Coordinates of C-alpha atoms in Angstrom, one line a residue:
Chain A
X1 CA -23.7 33.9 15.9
X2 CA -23.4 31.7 13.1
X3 CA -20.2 29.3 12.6
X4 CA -16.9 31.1 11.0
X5 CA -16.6 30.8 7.3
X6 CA -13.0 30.1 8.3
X7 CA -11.6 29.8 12.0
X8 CA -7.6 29.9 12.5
X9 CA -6.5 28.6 15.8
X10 CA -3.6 29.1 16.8
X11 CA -1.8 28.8 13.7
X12 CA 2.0 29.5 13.3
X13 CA 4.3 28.7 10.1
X14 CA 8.1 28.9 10.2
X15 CA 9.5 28.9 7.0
X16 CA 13.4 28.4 6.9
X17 CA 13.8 28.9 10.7
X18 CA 12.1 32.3 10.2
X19 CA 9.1 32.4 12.3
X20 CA 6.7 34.4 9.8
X21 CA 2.9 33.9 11.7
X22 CA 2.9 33.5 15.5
X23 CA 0.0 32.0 17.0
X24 CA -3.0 33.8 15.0
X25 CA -5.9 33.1 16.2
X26 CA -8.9 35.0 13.7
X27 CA -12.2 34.2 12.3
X28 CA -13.8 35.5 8.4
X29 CA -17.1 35.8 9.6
X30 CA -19.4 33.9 7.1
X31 CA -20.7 36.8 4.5
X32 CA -18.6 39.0 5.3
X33 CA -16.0 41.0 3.1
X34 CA -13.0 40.3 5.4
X35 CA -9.6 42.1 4.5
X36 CA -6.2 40.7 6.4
X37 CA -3.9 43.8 6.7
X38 CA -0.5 44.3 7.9
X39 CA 3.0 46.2 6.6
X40 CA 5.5 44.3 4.3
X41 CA 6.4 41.0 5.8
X42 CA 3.7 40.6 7.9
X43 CA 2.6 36.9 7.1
X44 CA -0.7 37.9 5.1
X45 CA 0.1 36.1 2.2
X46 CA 1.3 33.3 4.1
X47 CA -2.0 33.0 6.1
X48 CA -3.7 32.5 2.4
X49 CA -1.7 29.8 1.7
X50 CA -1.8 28.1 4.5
X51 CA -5.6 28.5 4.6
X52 CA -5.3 27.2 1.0
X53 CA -3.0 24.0 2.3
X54 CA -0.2 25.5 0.2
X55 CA 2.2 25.0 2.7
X56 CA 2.9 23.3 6.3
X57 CA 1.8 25.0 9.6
X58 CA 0.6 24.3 13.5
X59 CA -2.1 25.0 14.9
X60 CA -5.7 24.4 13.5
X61 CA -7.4 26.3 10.2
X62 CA -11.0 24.7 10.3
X63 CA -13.2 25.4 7.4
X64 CA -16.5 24.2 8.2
X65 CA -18.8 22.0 5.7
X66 CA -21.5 23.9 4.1
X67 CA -24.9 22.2 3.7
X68 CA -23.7 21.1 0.0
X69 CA -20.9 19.3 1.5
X70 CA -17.3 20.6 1.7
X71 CA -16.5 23.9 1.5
X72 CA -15.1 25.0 -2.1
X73 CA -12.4 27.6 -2.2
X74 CA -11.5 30.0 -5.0
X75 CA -8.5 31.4 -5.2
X76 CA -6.8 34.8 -7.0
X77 CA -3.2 34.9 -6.5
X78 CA -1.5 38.0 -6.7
X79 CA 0.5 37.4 -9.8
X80 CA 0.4 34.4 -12.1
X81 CA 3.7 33.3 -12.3
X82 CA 2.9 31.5 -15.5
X83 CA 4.9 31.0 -19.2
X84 CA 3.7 34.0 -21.1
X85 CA 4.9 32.0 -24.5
X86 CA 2.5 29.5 -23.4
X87 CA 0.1 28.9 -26.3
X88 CA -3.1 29.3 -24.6
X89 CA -6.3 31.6 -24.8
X90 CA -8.5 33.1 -22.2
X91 CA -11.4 30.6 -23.6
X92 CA -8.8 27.6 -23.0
X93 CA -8.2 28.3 -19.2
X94 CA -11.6 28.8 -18.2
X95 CA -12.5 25.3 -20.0
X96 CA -9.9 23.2 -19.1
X97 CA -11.4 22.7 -15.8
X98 CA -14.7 21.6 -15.9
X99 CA -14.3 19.9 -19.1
X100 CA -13.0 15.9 -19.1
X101 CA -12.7 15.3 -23.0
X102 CA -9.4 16.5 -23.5
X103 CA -8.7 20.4 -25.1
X104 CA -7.4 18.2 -28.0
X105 CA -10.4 16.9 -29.2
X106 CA -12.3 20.4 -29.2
X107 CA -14.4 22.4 -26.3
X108 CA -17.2 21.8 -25.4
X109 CA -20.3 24.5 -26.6
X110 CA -22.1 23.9 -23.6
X111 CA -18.9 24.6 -21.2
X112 CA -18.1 27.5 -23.6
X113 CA -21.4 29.2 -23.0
X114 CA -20.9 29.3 -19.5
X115 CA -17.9 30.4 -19.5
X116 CA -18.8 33.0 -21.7
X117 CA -21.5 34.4 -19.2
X118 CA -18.9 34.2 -16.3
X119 CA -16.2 36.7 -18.4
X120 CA -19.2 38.7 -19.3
X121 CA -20.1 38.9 -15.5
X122 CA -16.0 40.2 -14.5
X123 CA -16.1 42.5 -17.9
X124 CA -13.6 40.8 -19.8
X125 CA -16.2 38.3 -22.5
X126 CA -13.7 40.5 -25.1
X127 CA -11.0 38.9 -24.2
X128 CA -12.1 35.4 -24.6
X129 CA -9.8 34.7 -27.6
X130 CA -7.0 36.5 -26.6
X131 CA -3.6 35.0 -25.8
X132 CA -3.1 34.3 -21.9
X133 CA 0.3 35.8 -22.4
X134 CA -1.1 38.9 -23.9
X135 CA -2.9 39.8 -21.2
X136 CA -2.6 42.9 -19.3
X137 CA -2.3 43.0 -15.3
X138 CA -5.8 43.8 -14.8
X139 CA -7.5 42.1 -17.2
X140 CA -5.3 38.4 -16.5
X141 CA -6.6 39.9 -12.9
X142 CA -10.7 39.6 -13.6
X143 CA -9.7 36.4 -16.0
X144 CA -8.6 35.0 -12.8
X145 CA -11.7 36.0 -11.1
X146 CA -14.2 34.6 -13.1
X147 CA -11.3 31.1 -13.1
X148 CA -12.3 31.2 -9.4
X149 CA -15.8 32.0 -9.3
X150 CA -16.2 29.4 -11.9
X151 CA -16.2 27.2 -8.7
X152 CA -19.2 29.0 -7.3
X153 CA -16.8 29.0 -3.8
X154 CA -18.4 29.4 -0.7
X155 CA -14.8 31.1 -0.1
X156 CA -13.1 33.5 -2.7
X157 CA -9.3 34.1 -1.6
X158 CA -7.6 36.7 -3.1
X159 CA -4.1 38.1 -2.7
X160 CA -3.6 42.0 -3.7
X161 CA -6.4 42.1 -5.6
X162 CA -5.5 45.5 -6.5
X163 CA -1.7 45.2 -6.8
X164 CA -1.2 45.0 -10.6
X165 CA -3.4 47.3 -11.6
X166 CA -3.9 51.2 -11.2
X167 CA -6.3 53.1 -8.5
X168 CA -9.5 53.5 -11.0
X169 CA -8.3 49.8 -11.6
X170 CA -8.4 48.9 -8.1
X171 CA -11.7 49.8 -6.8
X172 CA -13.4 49.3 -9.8
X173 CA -12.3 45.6 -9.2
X174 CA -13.2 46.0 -5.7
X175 CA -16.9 47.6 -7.0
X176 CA -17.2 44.0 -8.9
X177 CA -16.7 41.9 -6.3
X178 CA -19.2 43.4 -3.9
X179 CA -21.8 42.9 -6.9
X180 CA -20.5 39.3 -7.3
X181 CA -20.8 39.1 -3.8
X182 CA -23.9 40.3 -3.5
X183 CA -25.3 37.8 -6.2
X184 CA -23.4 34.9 -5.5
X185 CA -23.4 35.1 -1.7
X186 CA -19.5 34.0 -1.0
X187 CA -17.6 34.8 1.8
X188 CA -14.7 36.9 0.2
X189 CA -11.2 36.8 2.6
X190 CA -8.2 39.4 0.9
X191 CA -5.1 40.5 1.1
X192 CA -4.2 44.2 0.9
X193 CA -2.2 47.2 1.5
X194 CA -4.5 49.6 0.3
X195 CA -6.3 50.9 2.9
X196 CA -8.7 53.0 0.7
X197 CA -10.3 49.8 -0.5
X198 CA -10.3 48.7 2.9
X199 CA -12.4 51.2 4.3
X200 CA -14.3 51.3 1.2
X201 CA -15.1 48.0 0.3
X202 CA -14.2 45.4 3.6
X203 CA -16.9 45.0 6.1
X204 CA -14.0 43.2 8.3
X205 CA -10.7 43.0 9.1
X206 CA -7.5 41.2 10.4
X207 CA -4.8 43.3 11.3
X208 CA -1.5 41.3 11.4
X209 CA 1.9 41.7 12.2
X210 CA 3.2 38.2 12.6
X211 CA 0.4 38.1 15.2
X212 CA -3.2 39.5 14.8
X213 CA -3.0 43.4 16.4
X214 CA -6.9 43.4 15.6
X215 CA -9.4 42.3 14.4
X216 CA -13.4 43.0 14.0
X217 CA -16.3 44.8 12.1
X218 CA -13.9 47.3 9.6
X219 CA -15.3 50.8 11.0
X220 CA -14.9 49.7 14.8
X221 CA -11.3 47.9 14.5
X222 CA -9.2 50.6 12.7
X223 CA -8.7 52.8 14.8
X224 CA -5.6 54.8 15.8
X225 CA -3.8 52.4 18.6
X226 CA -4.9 48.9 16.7
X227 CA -3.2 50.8 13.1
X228 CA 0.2 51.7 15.8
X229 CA 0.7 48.3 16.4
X230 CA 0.1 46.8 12.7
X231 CA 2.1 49.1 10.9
X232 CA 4.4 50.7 14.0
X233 CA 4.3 54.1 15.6
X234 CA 4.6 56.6 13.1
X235 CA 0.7 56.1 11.6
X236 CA -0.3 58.0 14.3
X237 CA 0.3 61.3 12.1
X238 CA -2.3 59.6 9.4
X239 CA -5.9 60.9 9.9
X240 CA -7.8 58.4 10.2
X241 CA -10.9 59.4 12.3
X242 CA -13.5 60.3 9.6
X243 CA -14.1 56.2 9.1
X244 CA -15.5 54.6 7.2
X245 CA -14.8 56.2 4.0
X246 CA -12.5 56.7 1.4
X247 CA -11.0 59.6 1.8
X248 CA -7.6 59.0 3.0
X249 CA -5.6 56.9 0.7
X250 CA -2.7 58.8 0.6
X251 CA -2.2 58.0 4.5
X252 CA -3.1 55.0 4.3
X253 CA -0.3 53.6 2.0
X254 CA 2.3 55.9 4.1
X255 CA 2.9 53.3 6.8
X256 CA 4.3 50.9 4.3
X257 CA 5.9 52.7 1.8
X258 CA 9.1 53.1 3.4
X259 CA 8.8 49.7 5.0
Chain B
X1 CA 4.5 -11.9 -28.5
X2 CA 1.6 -11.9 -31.4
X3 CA 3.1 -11.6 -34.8
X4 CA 3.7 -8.1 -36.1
X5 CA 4.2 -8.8 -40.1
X6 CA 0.9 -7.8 -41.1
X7 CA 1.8 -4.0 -39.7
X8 CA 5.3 -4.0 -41.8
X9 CA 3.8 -5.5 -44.8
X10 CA 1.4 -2.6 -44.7
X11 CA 4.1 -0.2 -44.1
X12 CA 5.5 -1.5 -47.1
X13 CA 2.7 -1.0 -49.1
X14 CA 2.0 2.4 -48.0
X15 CA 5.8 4.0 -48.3
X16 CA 6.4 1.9 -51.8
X17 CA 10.0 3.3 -51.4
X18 CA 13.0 0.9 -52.2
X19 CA 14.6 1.8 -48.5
X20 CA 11.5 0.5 -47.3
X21 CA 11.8 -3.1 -48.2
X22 CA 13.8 -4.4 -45.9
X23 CA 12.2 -5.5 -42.9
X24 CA 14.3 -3.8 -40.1
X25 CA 13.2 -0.5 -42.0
X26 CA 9.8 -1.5 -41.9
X27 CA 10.2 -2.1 -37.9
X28 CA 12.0 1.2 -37.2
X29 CA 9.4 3.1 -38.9
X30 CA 6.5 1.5 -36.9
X31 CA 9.0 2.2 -34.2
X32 CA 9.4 5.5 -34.9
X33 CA 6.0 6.4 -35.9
X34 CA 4.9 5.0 -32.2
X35 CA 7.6 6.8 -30.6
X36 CA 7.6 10.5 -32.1
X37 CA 3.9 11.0 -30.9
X38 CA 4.7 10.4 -27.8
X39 CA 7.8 12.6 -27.4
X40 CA 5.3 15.3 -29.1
X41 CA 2.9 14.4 -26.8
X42 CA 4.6 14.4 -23.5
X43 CA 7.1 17.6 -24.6
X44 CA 3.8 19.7 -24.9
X45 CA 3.8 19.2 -21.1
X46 CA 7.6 19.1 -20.5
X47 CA 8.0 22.8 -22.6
X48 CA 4.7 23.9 -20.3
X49 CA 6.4 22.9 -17.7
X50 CA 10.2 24.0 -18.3
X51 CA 10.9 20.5 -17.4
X52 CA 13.7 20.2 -20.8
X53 CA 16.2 19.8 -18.4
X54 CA 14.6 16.8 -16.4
X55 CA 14.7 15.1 -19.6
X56 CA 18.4 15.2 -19.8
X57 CA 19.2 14.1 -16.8
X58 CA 16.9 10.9 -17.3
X59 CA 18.0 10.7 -20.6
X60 CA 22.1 10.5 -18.8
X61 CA 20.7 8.3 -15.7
X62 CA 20.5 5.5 -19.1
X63 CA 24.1 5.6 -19.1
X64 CA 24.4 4.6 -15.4
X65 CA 21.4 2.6 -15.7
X66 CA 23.2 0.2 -17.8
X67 CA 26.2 0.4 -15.7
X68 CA 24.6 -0.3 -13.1
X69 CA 23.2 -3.5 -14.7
X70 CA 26.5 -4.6 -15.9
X71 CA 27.7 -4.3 -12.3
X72 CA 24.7 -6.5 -11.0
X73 CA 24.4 -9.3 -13.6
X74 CA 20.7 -8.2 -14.6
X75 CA 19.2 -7.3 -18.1
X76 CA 20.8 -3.6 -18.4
X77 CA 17.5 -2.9 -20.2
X78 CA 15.4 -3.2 -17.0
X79 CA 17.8 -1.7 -15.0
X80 CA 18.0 1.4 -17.2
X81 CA 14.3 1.8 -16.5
X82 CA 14.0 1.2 -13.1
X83 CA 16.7 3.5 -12.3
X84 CA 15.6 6.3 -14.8
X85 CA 11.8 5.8 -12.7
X86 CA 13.9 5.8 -9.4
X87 CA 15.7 9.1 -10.5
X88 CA 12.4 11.1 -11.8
X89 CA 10.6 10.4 -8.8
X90 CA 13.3 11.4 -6.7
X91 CA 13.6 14.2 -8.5
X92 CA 10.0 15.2 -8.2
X93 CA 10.0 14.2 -4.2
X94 CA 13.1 16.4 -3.3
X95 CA 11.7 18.8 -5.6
X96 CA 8.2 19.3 -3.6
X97 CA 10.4 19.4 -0.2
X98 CA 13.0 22.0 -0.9
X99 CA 13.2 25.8 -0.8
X100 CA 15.6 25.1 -4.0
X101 CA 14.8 26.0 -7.9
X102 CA 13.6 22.5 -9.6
X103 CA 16.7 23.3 -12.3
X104 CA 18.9 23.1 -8.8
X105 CA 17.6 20.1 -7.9
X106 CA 17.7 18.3 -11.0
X107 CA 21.8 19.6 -11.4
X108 CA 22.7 18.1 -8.7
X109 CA 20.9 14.7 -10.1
X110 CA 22.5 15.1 -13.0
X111 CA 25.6 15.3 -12.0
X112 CA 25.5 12.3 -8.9
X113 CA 24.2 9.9 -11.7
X114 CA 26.8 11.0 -13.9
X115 CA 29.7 9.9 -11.3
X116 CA 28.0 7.5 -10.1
X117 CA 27.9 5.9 -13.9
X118 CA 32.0 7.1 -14.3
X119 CA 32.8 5.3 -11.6
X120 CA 31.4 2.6 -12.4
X121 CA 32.5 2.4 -16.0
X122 CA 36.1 3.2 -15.1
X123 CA 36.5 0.3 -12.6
X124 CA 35.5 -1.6 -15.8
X125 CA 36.4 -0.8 -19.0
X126 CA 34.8 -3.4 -21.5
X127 CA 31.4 -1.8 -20.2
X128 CA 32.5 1.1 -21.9
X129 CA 31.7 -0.4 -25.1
X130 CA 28.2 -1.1 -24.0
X131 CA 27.4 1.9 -23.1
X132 CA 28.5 3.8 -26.8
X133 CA 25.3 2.1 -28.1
X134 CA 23.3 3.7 -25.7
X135 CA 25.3 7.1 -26.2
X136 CA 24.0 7.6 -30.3
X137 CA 21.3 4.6 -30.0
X138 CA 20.2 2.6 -33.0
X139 CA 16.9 2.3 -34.4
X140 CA 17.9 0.0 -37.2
X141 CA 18.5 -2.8 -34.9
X142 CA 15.7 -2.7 -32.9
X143 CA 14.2 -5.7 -31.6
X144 CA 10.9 -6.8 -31.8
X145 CA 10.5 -7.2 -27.7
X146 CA 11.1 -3.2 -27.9
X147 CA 8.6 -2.5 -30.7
X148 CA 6.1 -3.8 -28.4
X149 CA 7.3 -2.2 -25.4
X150 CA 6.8 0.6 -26.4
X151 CA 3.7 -0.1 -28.2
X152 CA 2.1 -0.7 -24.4
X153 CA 3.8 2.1 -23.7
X154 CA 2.0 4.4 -26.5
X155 CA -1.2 2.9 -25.4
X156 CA -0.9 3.7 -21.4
X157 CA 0.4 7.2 -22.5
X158 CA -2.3 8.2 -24.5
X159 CA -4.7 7.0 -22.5
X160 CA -3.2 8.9 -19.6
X161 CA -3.1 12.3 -21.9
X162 CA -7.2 11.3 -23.0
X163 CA -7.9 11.6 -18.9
X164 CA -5.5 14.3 -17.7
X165 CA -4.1 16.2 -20.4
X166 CA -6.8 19.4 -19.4
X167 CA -5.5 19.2 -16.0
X168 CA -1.7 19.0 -16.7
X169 CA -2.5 22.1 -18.3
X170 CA -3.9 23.8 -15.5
X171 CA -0.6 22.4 -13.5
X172 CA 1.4 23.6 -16.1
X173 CA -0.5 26.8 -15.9
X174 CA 0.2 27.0 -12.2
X175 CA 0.8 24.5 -9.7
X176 CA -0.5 26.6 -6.7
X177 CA -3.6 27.5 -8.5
X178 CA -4.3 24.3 -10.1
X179 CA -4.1 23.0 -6.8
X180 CA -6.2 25.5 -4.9
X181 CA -8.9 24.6 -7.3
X182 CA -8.6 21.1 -6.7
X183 CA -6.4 19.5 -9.0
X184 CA -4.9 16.5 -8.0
X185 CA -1.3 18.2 -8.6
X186 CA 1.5 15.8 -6.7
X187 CA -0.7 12.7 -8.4
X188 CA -0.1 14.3 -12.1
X189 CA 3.4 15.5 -10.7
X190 CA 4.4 12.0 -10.3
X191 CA 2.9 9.8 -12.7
X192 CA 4.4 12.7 -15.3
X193 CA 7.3 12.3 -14.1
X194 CA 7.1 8.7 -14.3
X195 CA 5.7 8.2 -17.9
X196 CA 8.6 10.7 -19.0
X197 CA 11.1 8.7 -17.7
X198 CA 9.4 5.6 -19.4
X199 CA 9.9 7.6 -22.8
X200 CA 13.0 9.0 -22.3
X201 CA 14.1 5.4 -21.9
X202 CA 12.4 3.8 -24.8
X203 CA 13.7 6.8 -27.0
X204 CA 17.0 6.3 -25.2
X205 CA 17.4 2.7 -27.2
X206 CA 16.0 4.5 -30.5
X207 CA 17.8 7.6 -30.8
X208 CA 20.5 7.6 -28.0
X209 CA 21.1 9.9 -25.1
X210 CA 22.4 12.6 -26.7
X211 CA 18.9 13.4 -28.7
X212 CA 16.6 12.5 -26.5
X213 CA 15.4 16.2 -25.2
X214 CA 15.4 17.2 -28.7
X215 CA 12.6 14.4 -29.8
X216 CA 10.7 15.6 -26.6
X217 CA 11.2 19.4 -27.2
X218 CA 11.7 20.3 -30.5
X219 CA 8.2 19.7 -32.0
X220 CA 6.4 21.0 -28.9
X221 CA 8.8 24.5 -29.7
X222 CA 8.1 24.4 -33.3
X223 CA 4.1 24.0 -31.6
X224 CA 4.5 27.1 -29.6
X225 CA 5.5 28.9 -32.5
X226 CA 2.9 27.9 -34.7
X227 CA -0.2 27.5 -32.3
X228 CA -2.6 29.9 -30.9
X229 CA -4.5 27.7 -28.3
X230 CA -3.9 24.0 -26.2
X231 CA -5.8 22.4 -29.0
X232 CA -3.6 24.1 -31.8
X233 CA 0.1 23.1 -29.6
X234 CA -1.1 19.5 -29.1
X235 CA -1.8 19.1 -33.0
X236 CA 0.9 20.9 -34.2
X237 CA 4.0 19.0 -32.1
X238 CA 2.0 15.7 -33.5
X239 CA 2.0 16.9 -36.8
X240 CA 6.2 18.3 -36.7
X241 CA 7.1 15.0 -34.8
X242 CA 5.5 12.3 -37.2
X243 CA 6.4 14.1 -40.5
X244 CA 9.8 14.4 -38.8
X245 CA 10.2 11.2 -37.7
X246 CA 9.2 9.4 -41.4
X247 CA 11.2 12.0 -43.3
X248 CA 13.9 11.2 -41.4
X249 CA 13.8 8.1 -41.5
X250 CA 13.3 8.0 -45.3
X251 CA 16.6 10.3 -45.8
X252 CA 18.8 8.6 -43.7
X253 CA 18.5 5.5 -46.4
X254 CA 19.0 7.4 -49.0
X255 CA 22.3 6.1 -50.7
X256 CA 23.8 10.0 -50.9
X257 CA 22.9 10.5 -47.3
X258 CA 23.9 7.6 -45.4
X259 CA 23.4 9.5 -42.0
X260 CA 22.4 8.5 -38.7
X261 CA 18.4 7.7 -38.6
X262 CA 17.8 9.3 -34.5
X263 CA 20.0 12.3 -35.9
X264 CA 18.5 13.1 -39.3
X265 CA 14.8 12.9 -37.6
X266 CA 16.1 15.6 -34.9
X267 CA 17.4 17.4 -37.6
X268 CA 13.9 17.3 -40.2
X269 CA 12.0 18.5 -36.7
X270 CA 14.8 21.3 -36.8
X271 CA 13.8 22.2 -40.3
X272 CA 10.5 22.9 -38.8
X273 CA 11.3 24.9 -35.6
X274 CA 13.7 27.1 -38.1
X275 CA 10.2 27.4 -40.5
X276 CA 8.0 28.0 -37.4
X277 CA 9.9 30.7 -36.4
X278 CA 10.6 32.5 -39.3
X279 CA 6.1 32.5 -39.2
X280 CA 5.9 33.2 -35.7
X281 CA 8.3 36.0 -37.0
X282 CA 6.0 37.3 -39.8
X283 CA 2.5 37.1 -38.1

């Protein structure tokens, strides 16, 4: 078996003497499509960060060097808490990173050109000139994507891909990564509560609940008693047997929506 | 100190007004015209990052800066910038550790350097006096040593925004992403916060306490207003501050005016948020 794209060992964060991940021990197998699961308050977000650095934890999170050194990491939070007034265009933000001469002075045509094929490639090369501010959720959502995959990551980290936007919204999003994917070759690690796209679209996943309750190949790890513990006793009404599909997202948010 | 009468001879020349004869006009406009960019500059950042009320409480930590160097014998001028750095990177270090909202944290800043400068002043009364001139500021009577001061300081800043204004963005975008994708964020974090309480100080001398924020924010406001994109904000607070700062300048001579300089440049840059606005409004 190859090396883990990301290994946690043992890792527990306390935040406010709240213990909110207990000794999680997981691997994102490298390639794979990995999805970290769990009901409200289970520490999924909180394992992003802390795989992100983003805040203090024990234990060990090794990300192994890839043959071009370091591992690169690109990252798709949930919602941009950002200054909508902030005078700023789509073209601006995807610049302002790999270009050194200062936005001041101009952008650069060559750094515009390729950020120009990297909207086109998440669908939203229409919305180069548009306001940052006056984007909607799911467009600021593939914006963000193609921000991250401007960093050709060996890693792309996402949290609730699908949160701000609608159903069609949501797997078509999910449909664009697994071509990105596909093309690029990343290792993709994400958040979610939709279980549709995680039967859909993850080839594995981490079931957590403060602790990890599960984890594996997508098809083999969801099933009934692994789902019990993640989300608590009552999934066991939600049909979940005719895996993997996509049939079922109905039960599938049930666990959580009362959580 | 090399000679600077060649640069107010040319000011001279350039603004053939009577008001700008007189040499210590000459000097506050070179001192003004050094100083506005660099409010315009750095408030671009500090409206970015809702940082306005950092500002003020730098701007206030003067006040006990100079107390402070009353109480120890030393040059109040270097004491009111080593305790406005002390102060911003303080702020910045207990800001990074706690669960609390920055505005929080800077409050309760505030308000210890404000006691802290009370008590002080009221064991003492003659320092009271002192302070006043720090309280409205003076650019008429500004010295030579502080034309240059903040000439260096210009220079350090601008070279600063050539390297890192793209990424100060990013951080003002969002820290947490910025710093996912590799930004140096606590480096710009602190040397921000350190520049700004370099120019809060130098504008502290210039244009007192009390209008300190509103160099640093008004033209970046009137920006947002105006500008569609980073390169349009940067341009437009440079263009706001430095028409501010010489029509200001120019009024407050004028014999029917008579007004203070610091406040009649806040209130041209004023004139400009009320205009940018009223477009913003009408786009």
């Amino acid at each position: 078996m190859t090396t883990p794209a990301i290994s946690f060992e043992n890792v527990s964060v306390t935040i406010g003497g709240v213990r909110i991940l207990e000794s999680v021990d997981a691997q994102v197998r490298r390639g794979s499509a990995t999805a970290i699961i769990g009901p409200n308050g289970a520490g999924k977000t909180t394992l992003l960060l802390a795989a992100l650095g983003q805040l203090p934890f024990t234990g060990r999170i090794r990300i192994p060097d890839t043959p071009r050194g370091a591992a690169r990491l690109g990252y798709v939070p949930q919602r941009l808490d950002f200054d909508r007034g902030m005078p700023m265009t789509v073209m601006d933000l995807m610049v302002m990173g790999p270009q050194r001469r200062p936005l001041f002075v101009g952008r650069s045509r060559r750094r515009m050109d390729a950020a120009m094929s990297l909207l086109e490639s998440v669908k939203a090369d229409s919305l180069a000139s548009r306001r940052l501010g006056a984007l909607s959720g799911g467009e600021l959502q593939r914006v963000l994507l193609a921000l991250a995959i401007q960093r050709d990551p060996d890693v792309l980290v996402l949290d609730e891909p699908s949160s701000g936007v609608d159903i069609a919204g949501g797997s078509l999003l999910c449909e664009l990564l697994d071509t990105l994917r596909a093309a690029r070759g990343f290792t993709q690690l994400m958040v979610t509560h939709d279980l549709s796209l995680v039967t859909a679209h993850a080839t594995d996943v981490i079931c957590l609940n403060r602790r990890v309750m599960g984890q594996g190949p997508t098809s083999s790890t969801l099933n009934a008693a692994v789902l019990a513990a993640t989300f608590g006793l009552h999934l066991g009404v939600a049909d979940l047997h005719p895996l993997p599909g996509c049939t079922h997202d109905e039960h599938g948010r049930q666990p959580h929506a009362d959580a | 100190m090399p000679d600077l009468t060649w640069l107010y001879d040319a000011v001279a020349r350039l603004l053939p007004f009577e008001a700008m004869q007189a040499r210590f006009m000459q000097r506050a406009l070179v001192e003004l015209i050094l100083l506005a960019p660099m409010c315009a500059v750095m408030g671009v950042h500090v409206v970015n990052f809702r940082m306005a009320f950092f500002s003020d409480a730098i701007s206030h930590s003067a006040f006990t800066g100079v107390a402070l160097g009353l109480l120890l014998g030393a040059d109040a001028r270097l004491t009111m910038v080593g305790f406005a750095l002390a102060v911003g990177l303080a702020i910045v270090a207990v800001g990074r550790r706690t669960t609390l909202s920055i505005d929080t944290v800077i409050g309760v800043f505030f308000s210890t350097v404000i006691a802290f400068g009370l008590a002080v002043v009221s064991r003492d009364r003659s320092v009271a006096r002192t302070l006043q001139m720090f309280l409205y500021g003076d650019i008429l009577t500004i010295g030579e040593a502080e034309v240059w001061l903040t000439a260096v300081l210009f220079a350090a800043l601008m070279g600063f925004q050539a390297v890192g204004f793209n990424r100060m963005l990013y951080v003002g975008v969002n820290p947490a992403l910025a710093s996912a994708h590799e930004v140096p964020t606590r480096t710009y974090q602190y040397v921000f916060a350190a520049l700004l309480a370099l120019v809060v100080i130098v504008s502290v001398w210039a244009v007192g306490v009390f209008l300190v924020t509103a160099m640093l924010i008004v033209p970046a406001a009137s920006a947002r207003n105006l500008a569609r994109s980073a390169f349009g904000m940067f341009w437009w607070s440079l263009v706001v501050a430095a028409t501010s700062a010489v029509a200001g300048l120019l009024v407050s001579a004028q014999p029917w005016a008579r007004t203070a300089t610091g406040a009649t440049v806040v209130l041209c840059a004023a004139g400009w948020f009320a205009a940018s606005a009223l477009a913003s409004r009408l786009r």
